[in-house]
Coordinates of C-alpha atoms and ligand atoms in Angstrom, one line a residue:
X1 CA -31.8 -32.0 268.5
X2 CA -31.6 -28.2 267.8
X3 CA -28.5 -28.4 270.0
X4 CA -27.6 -24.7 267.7
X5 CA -29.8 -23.0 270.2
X6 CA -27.7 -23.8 273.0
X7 CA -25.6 -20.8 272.3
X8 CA -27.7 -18.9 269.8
X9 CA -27.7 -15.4 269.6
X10 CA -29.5 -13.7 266.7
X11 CA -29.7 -10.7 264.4
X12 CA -32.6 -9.5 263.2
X13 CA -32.6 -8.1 259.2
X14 CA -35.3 -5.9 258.1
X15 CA -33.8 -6.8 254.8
X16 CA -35.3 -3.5 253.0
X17 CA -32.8 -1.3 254.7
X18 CA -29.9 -3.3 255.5
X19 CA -27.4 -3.3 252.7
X20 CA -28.3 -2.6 249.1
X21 CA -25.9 -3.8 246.5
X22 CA -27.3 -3.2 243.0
X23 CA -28.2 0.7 243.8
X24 CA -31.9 0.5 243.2
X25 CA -32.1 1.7 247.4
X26 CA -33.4 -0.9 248.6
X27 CA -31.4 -3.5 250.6
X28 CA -31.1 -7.0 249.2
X29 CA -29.8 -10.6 249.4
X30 CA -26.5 -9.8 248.2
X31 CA -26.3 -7.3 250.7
X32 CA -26.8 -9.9 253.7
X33 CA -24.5 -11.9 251.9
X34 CA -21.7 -9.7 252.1
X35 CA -23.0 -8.2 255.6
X36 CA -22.4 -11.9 257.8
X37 CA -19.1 -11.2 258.9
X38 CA -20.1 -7.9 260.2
X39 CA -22.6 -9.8 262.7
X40 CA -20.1 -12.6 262.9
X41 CA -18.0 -10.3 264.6
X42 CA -20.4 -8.5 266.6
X43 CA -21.1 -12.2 268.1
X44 CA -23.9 -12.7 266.6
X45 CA -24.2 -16.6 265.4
X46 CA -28.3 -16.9 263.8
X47 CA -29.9 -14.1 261.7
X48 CA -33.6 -14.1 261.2
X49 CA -34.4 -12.0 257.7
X50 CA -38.2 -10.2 257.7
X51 CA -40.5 -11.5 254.8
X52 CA -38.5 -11.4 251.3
X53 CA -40.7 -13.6 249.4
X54 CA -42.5 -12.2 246.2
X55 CA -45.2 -9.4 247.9
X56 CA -46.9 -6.2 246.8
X57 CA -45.2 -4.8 249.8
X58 CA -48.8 -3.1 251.1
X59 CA -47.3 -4.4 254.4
X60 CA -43.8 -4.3 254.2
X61 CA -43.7 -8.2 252.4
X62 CA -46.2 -9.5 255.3
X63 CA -48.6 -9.5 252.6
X64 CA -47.0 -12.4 250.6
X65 CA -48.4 -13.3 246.9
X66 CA -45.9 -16.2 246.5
X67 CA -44.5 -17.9 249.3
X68 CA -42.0 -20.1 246.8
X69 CA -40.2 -17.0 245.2
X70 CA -38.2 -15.0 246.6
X71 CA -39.5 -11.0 245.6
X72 CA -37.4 -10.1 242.5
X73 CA -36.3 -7.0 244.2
X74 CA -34.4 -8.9 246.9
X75 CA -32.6 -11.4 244.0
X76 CA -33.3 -14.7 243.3
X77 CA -34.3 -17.7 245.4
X78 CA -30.4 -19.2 244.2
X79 CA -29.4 -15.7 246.3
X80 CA -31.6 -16.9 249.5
X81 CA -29.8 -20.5 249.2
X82 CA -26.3 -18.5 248.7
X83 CA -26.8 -16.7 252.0
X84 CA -27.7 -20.2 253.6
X85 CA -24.2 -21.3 252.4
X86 CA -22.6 -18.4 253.1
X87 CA -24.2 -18.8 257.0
X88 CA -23.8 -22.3 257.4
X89 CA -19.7 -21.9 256.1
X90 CA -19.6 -19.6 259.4
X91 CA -21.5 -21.5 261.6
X92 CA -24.4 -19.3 261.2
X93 CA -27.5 -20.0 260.9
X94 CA -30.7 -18.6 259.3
X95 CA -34.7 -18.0 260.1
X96 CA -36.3 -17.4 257.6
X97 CA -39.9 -15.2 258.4
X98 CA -43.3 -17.4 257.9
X99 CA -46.9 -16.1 257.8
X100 CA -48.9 -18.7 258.0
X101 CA -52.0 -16.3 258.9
X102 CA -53.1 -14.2 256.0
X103 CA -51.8 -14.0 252.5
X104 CA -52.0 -10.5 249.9
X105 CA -55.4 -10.5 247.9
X106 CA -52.9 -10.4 245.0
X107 CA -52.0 -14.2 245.6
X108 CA -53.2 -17.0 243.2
X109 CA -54.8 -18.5 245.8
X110 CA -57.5 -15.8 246.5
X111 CA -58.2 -14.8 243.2
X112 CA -59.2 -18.8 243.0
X113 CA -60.9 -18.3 245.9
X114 CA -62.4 -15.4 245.3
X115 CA -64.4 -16.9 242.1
X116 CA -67.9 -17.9 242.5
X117 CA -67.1 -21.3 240.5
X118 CA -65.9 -24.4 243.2
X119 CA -61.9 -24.7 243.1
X120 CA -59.6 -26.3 244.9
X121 CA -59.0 -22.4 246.6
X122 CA -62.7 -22.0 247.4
X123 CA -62.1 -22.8 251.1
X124 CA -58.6 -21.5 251.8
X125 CA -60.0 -18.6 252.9
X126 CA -62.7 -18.0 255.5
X127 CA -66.1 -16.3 253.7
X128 CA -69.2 -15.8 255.1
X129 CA -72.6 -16.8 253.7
X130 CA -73.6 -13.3 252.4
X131 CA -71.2 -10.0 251.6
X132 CA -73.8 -8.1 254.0
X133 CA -73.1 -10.8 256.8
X134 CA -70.0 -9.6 258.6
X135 CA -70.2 -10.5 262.3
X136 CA -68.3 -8.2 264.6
X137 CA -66.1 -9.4 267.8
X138 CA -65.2 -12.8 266.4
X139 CA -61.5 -13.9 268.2
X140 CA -58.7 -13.6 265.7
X141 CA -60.5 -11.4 262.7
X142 CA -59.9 -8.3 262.5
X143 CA -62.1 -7.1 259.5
X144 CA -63.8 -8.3 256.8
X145 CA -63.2 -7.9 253.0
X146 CA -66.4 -7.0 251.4
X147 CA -67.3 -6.2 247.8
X148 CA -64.8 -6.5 244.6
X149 CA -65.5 -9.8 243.8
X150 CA -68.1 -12.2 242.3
X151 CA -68.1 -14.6 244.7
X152 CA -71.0 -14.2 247.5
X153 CA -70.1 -13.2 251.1
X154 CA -67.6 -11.3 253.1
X155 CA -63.8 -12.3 253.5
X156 CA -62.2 -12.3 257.3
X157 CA -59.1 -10.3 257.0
X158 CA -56.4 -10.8 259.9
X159 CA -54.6 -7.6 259.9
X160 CA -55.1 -4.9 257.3
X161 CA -57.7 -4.7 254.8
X162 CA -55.5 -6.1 251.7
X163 CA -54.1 -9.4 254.2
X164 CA -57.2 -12.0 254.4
X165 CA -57.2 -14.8 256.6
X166 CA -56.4 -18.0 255.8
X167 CA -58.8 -21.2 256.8
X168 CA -57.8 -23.1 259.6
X169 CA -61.1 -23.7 261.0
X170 CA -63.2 -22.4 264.5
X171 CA -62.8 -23.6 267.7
X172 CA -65.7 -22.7 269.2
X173 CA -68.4 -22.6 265.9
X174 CA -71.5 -20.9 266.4
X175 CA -74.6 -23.2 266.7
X176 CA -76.2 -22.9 263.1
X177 CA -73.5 -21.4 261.0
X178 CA -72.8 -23.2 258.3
X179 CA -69.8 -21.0 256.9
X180 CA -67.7 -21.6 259.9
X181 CA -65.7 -24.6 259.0
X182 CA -63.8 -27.2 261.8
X183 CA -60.4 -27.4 262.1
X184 CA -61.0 -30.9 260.8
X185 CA -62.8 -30.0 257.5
X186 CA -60.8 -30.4 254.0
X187 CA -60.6 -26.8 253.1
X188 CA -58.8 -25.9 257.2
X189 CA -56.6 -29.5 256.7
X190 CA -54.9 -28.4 253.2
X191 CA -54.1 -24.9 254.4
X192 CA -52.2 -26.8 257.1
X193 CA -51.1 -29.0 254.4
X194 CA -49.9 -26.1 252.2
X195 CA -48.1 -24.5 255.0
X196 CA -46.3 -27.7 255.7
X197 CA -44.8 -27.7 252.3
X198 CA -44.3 -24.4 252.5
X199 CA -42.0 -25.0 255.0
X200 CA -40.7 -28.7 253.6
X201 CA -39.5 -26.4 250.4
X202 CA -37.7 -23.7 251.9
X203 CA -36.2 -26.3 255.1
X204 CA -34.6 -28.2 251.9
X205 CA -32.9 -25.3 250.3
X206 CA -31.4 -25.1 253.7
X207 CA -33.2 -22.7 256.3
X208 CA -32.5 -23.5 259.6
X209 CA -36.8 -22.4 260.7
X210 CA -38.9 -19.8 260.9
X211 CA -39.9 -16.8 262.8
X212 CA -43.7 -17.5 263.0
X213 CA -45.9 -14.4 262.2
X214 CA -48.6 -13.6 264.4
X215 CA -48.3 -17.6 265.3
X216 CA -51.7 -17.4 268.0
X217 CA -53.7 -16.2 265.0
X218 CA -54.6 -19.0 263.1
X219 CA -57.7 -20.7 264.7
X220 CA -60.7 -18.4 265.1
X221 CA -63.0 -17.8 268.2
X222 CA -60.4 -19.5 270.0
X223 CA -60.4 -18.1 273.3
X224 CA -57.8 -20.1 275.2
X225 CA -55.8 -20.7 272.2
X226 CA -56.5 -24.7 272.5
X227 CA -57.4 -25.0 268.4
X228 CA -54.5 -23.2 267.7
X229 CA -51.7 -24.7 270.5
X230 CA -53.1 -28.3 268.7
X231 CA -52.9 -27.3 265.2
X232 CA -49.2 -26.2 266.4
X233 CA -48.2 -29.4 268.1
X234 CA -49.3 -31.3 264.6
X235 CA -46.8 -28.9 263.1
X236 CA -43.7 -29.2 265.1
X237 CA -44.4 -33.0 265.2
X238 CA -44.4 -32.8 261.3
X239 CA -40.6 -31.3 261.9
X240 CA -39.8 -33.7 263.9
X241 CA -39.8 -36.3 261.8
X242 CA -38.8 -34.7 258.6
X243 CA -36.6 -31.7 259.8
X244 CA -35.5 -32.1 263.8
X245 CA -32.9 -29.3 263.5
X246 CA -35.4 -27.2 262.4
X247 CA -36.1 -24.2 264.8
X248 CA -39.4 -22.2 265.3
X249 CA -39.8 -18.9 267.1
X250 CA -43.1 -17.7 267.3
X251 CA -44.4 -14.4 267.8
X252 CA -47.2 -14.7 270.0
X253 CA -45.7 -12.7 273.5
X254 CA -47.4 -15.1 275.8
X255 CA -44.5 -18.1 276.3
X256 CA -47.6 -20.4 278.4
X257 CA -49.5 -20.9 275.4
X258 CA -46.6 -20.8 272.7
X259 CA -44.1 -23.1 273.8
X260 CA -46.7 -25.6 275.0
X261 CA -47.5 -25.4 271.8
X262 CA -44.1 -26.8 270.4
X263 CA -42.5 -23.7 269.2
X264 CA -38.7 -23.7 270.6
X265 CA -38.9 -19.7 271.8
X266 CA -41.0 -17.2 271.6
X267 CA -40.6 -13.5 272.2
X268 CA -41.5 -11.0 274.6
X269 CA -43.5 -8.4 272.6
X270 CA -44.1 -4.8 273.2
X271 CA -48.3 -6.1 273.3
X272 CA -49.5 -9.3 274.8
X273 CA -49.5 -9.9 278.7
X274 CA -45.4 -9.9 279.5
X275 CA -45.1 -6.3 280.6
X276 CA -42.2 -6.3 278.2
X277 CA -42.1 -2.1 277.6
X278 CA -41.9 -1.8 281.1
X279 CA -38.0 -2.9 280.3
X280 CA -37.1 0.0 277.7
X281 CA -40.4 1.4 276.6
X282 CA -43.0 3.0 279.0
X283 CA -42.7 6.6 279.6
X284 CA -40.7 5.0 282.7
X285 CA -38.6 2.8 281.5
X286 CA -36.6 0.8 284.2
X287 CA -33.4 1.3 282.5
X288 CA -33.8 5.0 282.7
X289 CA -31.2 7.3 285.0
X290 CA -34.1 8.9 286.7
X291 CA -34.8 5.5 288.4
X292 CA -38.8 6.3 288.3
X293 CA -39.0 2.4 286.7
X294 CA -41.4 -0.6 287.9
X295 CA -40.6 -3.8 287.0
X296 CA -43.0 -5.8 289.6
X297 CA -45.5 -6.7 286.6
X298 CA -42.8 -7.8 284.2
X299 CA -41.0 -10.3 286.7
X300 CA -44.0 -11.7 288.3
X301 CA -45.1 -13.1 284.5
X302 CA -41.5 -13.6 283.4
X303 CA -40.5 -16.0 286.8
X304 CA -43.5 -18.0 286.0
X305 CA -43.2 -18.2 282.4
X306 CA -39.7 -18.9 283.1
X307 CA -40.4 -22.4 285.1
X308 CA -43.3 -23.5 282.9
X309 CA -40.2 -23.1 279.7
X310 CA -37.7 -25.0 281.6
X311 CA -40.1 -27.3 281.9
X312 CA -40.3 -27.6 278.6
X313 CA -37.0 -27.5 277.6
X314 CA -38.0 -24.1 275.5
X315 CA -37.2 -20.6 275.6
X316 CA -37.9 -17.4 276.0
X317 CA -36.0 -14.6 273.9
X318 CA -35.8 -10.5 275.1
X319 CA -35.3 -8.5 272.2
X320 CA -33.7 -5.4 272.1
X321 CA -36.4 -4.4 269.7
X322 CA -37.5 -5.1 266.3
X323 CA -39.6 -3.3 263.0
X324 CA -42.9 -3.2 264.8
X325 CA -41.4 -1.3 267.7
X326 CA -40.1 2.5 268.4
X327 CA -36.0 2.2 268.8
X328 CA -35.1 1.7 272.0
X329 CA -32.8 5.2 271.3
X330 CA -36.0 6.6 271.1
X331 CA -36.3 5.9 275.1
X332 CA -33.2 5.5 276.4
X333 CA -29.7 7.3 276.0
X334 CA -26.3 5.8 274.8
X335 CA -25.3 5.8 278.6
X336 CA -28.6 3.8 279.6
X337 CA -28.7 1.9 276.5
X338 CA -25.3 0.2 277.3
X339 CA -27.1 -0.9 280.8
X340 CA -30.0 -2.4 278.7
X341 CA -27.7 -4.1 276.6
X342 CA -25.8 -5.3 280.3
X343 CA -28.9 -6.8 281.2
X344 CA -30.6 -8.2 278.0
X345 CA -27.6 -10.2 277.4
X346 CA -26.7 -11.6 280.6
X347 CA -30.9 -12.8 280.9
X348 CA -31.6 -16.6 280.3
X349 CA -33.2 -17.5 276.9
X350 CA -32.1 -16.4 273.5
X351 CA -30.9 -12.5 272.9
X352 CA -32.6 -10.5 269.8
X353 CA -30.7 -7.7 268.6
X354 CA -32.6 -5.8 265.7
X355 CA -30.1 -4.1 263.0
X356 CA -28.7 -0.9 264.3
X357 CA -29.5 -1.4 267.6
X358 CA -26.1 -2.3 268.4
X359 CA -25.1 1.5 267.5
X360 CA -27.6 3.4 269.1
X361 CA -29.2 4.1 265.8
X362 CA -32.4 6.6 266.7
X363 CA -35.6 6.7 265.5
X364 CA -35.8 8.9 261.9
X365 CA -38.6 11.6 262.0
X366 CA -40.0 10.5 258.2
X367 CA -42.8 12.6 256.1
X368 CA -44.7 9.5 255.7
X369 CA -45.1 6.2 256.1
X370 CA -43.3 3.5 253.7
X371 CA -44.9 0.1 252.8
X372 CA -47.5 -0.2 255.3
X373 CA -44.7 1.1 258.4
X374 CA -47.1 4.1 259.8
X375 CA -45.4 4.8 263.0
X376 CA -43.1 2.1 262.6
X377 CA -41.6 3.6 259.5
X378 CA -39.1 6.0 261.4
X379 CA -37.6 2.1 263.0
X380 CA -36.7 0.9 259.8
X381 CA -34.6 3.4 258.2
X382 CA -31.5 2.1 256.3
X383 CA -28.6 0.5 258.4
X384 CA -25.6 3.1 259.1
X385 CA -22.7 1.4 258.1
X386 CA -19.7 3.9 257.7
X387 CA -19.4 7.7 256.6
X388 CA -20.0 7.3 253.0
X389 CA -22.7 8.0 250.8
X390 CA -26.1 7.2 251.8
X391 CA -23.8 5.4 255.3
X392 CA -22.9 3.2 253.0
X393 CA -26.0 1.5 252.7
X394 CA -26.5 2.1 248.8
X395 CA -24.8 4.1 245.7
X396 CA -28.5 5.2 245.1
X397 CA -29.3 9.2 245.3
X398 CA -30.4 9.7 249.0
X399 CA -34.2 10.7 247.8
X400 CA -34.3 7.1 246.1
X401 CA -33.4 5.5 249.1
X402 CA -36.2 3.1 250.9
X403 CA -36.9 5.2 254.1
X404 CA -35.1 8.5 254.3
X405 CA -31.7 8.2 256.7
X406 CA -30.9 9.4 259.8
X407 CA -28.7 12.1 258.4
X408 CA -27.9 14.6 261.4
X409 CA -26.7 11.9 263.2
X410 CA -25.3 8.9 261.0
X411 CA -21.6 10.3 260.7
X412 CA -21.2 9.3 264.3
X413 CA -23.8 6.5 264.6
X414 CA -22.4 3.6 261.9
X415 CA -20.5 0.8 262.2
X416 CA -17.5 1.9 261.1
X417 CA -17.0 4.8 263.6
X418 CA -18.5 2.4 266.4
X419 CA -16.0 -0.4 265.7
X420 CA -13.1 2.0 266.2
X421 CA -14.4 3.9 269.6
X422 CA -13.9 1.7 272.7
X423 CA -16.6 3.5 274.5
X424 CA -19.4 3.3 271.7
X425 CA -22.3 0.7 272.1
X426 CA -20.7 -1.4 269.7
X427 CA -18.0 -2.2 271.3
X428 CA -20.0 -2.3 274.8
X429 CA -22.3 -5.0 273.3
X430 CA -19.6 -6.7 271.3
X431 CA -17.5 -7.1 274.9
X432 CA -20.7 -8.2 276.5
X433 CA -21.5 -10.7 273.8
X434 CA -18.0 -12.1 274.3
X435 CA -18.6 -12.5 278.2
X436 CA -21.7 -14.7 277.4
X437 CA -20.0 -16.5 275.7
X438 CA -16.6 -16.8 277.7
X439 CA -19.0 -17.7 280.8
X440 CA -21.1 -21.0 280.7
X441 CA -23.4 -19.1 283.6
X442 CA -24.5 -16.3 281.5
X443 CA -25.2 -19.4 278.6
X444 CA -29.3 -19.5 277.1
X445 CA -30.2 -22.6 279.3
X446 CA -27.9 -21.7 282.6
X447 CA -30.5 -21.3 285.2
X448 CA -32.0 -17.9 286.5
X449 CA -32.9 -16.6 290.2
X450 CA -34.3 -13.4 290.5
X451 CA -32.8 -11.7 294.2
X452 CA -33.9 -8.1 294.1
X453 CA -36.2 -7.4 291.7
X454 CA -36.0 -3.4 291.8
X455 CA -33.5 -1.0 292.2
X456 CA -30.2 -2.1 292.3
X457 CA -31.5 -5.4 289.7
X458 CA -30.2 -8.7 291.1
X459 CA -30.2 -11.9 289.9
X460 CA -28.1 -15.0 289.8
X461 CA -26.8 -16.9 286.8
X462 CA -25.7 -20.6 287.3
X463 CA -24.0 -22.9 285.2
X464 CA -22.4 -26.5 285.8
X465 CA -19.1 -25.0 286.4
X466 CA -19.9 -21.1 287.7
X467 CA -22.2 -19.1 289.9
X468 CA -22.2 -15.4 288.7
X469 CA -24.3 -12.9 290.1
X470 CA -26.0 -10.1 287.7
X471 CA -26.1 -6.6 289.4
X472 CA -27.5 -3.5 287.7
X473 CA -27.8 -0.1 288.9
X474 CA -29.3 2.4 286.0
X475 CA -30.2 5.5 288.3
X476 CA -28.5 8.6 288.4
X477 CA -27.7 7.6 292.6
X478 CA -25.7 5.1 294.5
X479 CA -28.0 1.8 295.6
X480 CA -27.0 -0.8 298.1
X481 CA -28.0 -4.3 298.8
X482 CA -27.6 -6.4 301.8
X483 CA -26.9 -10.1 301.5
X484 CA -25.1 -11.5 298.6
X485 CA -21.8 -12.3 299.0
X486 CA -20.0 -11.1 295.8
X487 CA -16.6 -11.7 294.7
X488 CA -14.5 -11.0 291.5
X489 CA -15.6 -8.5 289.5
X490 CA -15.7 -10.1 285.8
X491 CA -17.4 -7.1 284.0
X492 CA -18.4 -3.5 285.0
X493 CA -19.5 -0.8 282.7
X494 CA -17.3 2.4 282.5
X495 CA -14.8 0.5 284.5
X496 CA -17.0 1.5 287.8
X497 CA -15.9 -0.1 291.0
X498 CA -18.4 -1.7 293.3
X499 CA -17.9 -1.2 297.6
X500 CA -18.2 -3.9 299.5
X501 CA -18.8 -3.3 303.3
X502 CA -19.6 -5.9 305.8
X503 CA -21.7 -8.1 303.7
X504 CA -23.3 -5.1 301.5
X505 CA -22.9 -4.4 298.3
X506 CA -23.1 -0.6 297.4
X507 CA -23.5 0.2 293.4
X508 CA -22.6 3.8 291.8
X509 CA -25.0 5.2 289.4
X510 CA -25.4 4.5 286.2
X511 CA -23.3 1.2 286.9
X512 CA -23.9 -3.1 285.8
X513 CA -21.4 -5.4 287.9
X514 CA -21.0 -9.5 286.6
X515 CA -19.2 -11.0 289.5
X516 CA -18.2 -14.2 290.5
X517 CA -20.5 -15.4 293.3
X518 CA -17.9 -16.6 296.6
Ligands
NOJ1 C1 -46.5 -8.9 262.8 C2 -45.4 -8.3 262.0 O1 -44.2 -8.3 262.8 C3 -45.8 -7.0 261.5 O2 -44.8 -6.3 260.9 C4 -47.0 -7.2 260.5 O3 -47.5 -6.0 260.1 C5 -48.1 -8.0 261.1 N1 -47.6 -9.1 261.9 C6 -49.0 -8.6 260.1 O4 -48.4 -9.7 259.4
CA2 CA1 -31.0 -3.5 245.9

């Protein structure tokens, strides 16, 4: 059963900005199409694609109006099912993004519900008794909607002000309140219901699962998550019987709640409890030269998560970033960001690489946000393919392009120019990908054992056939380690060589070592 993970590695499209092929500048489902041989040959073997389902983009497409068409400006759902071919003829696969937690305003389903007459909508949504009644500090709402329509009472929102909430009940309901509905009334059991099919439809045209947005969202004044880690179970047990291939990947950051909820990985995310930026994103990051990093927080939560996932035969995925979060170039330099990459893909689990990070590609200073992006804007700038026009992202006019390029810099940073330098970060993550996969110890279930959780990094990697040892050094200054006894070298980066002096084990800076354990 979802034996595809066992050596999954994904790609994550943000597919506004990835490759446009009709010159309207903005990417589409041709475009990733055409693009799968490019990650194909990065390594990459799964792809999960942000929203592209019919949206008045207020949030980038997380604000979806119809979750059964794909949004015109992408193609057609026929393209969506193309790129499922085209994957599956490479032995690809492809997540699909889900958001099961709030819908636009613009859908069908609030404008029912926000009639004063009964419909079948009238409780897919969560409204208070009154539009002047909006309680503050309820779990999982962020807001209220209130005003613009007939109906009476206020609308919980669960992100921004046009993406409301829909009904999956209360855990915890407050003595009295008769608007607060159980996760066992009708309205909460068909928004399950809907989502189900949701997923049925889109499993059939052959998706391989989804990305789960904002997955610990669902059940409100839920505390300790239990409504929502049920309502989850009931899910993947759904898949189970209908769909067992099928994969889910949540975003909820906290891999104690998630995968005991039945989602197959989760992520590390730069907010939750993981101490995840501590990696590649504080104003210390550990993978920075001037070795001024702490990782104690991160490992402490990441060994136990680790067990509790093994556990449960789940896992957890390291990303090198995605379109919520600054680029890593933003943090760390090419030099440093090839030691990242040294790390993130010899780790347990299942490796995230978001577009462009492979090349370094930096954050873009922009004038302004795009489509709901604010900061995040400058992260999702067009993918830098090769020196042409606009990279060679589109044949548009570079002012009609989605998010303005990264133009000083994208005649060196792009695929093309990458592919052909040995000592770019494409090539350094494409050789690293290949040692992953050469090596069953560096494979997503081999097991993990941390040694030295500081600087130099060292941790064992064990397979049924191969003990390697993992050892990073990313400061500007030699560091030594007493007590492993290493032997072939199988990787180093910039071809640094590692001393070896009565049973210590002395790294040069700026320097990651895979070798054989003896
Ligand atoms: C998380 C998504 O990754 C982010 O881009 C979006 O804005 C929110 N969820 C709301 O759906
Ligand atoms: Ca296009």
């Amino acid at each position: 059963m979802r034996e595809w993970l066992d050596d999954a590695l994904f790609y994550e499209i943000y597919p506004q900005s990835f490759k446009d092929t009709n010159g309207d500048g903005i990417g589409d489902l041709k475009g990733i199409a055409e693009k799968l041989d490019y990650i194909k040959e990065l390594g990459c073997n799964a792809i999960w694609i942000n929203p592209c389902f019919d949206s008045p983009f207020v949030d980038a497409g997380y604000d979806v109006r119809d979750y059964y068409q794909v949004a015109p400006r992408y193609g057609t759902n026929e393209d969506l099912k193309h790129v499922f071919e085209e994957a599956h003829r490479r032995q690809m696969h492809v997540l699909l993004d889900l958001v099961p937690g709030h819908t636009s305003t613009e859908c069908e389903w609030f404008k029912q519900s926000a009639l004063p007459e009964k419909n079948r909508y009238t409780d897919r949504y969560i409204w208070t008794d009154k539009v002047w009644n909006a309680p503050q500090g309820i779990g999982n709402i962020t807001g209220w909607l209130r005003g613009g329509y007939d109906r009476e009472g206020a609308c919980a929102l669960n992100f921004f002000t046009a993406q409301t909430a829909l009904n999956y009940g209360f855990y915890n309901k407050d003595e009295g309140c008769d608007w607060e509905q159980d996760m066992n009334d009708p309205g909460p059991l068909s928004t399950r219901e809907e989502i189900k099919n949701i997923m049925r439809f889109w499993l059939s045209m052959g998706a391989d699962g989804f990305r789960v947005d904002m997955a610990a969202s669902l059940v409100k004044n839920d505390p300790e998550s239990k409504g929502t880690i049920a309502l989850w179970q009931d899910i993947r047990a759904f898949l189970d019987r209908e769909y067992p291939e099928a994969s889910l990947v949540s975003e909820w950051g906290d891999p104690a709640r998630s995968l005991t909820a039945g989602f197959n990985m989760d992520f590390l995310l730069h907010f939750g409890p993981s101490h995840y930026p501590d990696l590649f994103r504080t104003d210390h990051p550990f993978f920075r030269k001037d070795g001024q990093g702490d990782l104690t927080d991160f490992w402490r939560i990441y060994n136990e998560n680790y067990r509790k996932a093994s556990k449960l035969h789940s896992l957890i995925c390291i990303p090198s970033g995605n379109h919520d979060m600054i680029r890593m170039a933003r943090f760390l330099d090419p030099d440093e960001m090839k030691i990242a990459f040294a790390f993130l893909l010899s780790m347990p689990g299942v490796p995230f690489i978001y577009y462009g990070d492979e090349l370094g590609m930096r954050y873009v200073d922009v004038p302004h946000s795009v489509e709901g992006g604010y900061e995040r804007t400058g992260s999702r700038s067009p993918m830098q393919w090769d020196k042409t026009v606009n990279a060679g992202f589109s044949t548009a006019a570079p002012d009609r392009l989605y998010i303005r390029q990264d133009t000083e810099n994208m005649s060196v940073i792009n695929a093309e120019s990458e592919k052909q330098d040995p000592d770019s970060i494409y090539s350094e993550v494409a050789r690293l990908i290949a040692l992953r996969k050469e090596h069953e110890a560096l494979h997503n279930w081999s097991t993990f054992r941390l040694i030295s959780d500081s600087y130099p990094l060292i941790y064992e990697r064990s397979g049924c056939t191969e003990d390697l040892i993992v050892a990073i050094n990313p400061t500007a200054e030699n560091r030594s380690f007493e007590g492993i006894s290493a032997g072939e070298v199988i990787y180093s980066t910039f071809g640094k060589t590692l001393k070896k002096e009565e049973g210590i084990i002395t790294l040069p800076p700026q320097s990651a070592f895979y070798l054989r354990k003896e």
